[in-house]
mmCIF file of C-alpha atoms in Angstrom:
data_model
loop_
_atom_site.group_PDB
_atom_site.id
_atom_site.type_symbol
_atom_site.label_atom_id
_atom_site.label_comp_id
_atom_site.label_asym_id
_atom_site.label_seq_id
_atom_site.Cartn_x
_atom_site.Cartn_y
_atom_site.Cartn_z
ATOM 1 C CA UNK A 1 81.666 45.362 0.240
ATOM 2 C CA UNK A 2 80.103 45.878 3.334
ATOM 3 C CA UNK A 3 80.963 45.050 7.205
ATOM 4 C CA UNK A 4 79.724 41.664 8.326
ATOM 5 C CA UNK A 5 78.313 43.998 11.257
ATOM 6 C CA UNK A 6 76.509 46.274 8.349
ATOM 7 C CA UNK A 7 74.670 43.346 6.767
ATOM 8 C CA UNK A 8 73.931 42.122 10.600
ATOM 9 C CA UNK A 9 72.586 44.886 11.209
ATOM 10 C CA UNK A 10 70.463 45.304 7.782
ATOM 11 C CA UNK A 11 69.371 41.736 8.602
ATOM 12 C CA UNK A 12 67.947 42.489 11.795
ATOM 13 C CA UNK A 13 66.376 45.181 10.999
ATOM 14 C CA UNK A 14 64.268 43.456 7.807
ATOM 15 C CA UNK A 15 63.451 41.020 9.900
ATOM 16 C CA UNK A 16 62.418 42.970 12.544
ATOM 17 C CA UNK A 17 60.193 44.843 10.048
ATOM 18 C CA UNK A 18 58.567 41.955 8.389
ATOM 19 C CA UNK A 19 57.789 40.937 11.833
ATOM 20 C CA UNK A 20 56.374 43.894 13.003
ATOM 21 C CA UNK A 21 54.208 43.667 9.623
ATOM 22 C CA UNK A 22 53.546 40.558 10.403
ATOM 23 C CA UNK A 23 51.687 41.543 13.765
ATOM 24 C CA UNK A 24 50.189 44.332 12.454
ATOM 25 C CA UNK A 25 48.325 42.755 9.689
ATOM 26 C CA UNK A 26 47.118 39.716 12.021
ATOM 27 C CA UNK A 27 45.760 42.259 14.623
ATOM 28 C CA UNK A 28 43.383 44.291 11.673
ATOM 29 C CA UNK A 29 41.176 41.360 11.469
ATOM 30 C CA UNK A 30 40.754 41.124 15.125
ATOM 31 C CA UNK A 31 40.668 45.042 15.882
ATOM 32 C CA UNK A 32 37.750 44.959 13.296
ATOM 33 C CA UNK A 33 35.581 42.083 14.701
ATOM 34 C CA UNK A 34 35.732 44.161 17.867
ATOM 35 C CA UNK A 35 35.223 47.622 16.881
ATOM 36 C CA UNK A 36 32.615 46.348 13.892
ATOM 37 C CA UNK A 37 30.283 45.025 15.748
ATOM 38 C CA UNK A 38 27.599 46.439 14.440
ATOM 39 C CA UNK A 39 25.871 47.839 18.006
ATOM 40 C CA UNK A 40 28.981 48.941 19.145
ATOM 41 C CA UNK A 41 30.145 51.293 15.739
ATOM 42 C CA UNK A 42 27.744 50.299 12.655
ATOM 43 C CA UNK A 43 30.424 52.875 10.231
ATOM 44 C CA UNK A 44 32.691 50.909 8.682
ATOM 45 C CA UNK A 45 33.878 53.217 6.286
ATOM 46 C CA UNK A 46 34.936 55.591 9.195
ATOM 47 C CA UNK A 47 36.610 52.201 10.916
ATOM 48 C CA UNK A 48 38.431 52.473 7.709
ATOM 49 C CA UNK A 49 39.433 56.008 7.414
ATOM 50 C CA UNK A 50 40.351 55.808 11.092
ATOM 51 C CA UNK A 51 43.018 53.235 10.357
ATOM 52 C CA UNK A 52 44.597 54.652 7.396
ATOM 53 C CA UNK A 53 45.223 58.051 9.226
ATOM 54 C CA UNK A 54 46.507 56.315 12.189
ATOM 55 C CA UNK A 55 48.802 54.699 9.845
ATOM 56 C CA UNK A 56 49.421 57.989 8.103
ATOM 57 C CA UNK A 57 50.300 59.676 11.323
ATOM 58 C CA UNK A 58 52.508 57.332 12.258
ATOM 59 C CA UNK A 59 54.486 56.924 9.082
ATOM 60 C CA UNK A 60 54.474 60.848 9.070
ATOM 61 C CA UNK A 61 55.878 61.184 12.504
ATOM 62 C CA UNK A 62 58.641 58.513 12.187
ATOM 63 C CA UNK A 63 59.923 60.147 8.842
ATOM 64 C CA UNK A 64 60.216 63.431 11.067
ATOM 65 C CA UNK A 65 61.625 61.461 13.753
ATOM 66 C CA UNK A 66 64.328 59.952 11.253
ATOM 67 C CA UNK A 67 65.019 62.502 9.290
ATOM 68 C CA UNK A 68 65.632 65.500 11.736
ATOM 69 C CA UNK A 69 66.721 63.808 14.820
ATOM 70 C CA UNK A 70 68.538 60.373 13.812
ATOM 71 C CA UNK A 71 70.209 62.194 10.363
ATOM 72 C CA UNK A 72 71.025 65.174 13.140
ATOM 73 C CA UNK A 73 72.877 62.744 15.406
ATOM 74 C CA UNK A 74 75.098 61.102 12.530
ATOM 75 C CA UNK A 75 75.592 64.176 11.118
ATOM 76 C CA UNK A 76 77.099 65.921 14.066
ATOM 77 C CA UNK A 77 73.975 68.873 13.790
ATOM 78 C CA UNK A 78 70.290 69.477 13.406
ATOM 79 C CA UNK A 79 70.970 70.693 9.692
ATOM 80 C CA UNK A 80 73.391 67.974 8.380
#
């Protein structure tokens, strides 16, 4: 099968993701106690929607990211 660099590489970057989900998911709690405070922003629905578009925005702009730059640079040219 595969290169023991190739599953290295695969491992690293799973673990690198499930850490990154990792922080992500303990910071919500804390990003909400802040911004929720009910003085401060008394919407939390829009607290909500605010963080799912983030997330949507970024999601959007790395799949743009990886699939016309990164694909571009393996492929030898913007259009593969």
């Amino acid at each position: 099968g595969r290169s023991e660099a190739a599953v290295a590489e695969h491992r690293l970057c799973v673990t690198a993701s499930v850490m990154l989900y990792w922080v992500a998911v303990s910071l919500v709690p804390v990003w909400n106690k802040r911004v929720m405070h009910a003085t401060r922003f008394p919407y939390p629905i829009a607290t909500a929607m605010i963080q799912l578009g983030t997330v949507a925005s970024v999601l959007f702009l790395s799949s743009i990211v990886q699939h016309y730059w990164l694909d571009s640079l393996l492929a030898g040219s913007l259009f593969g």
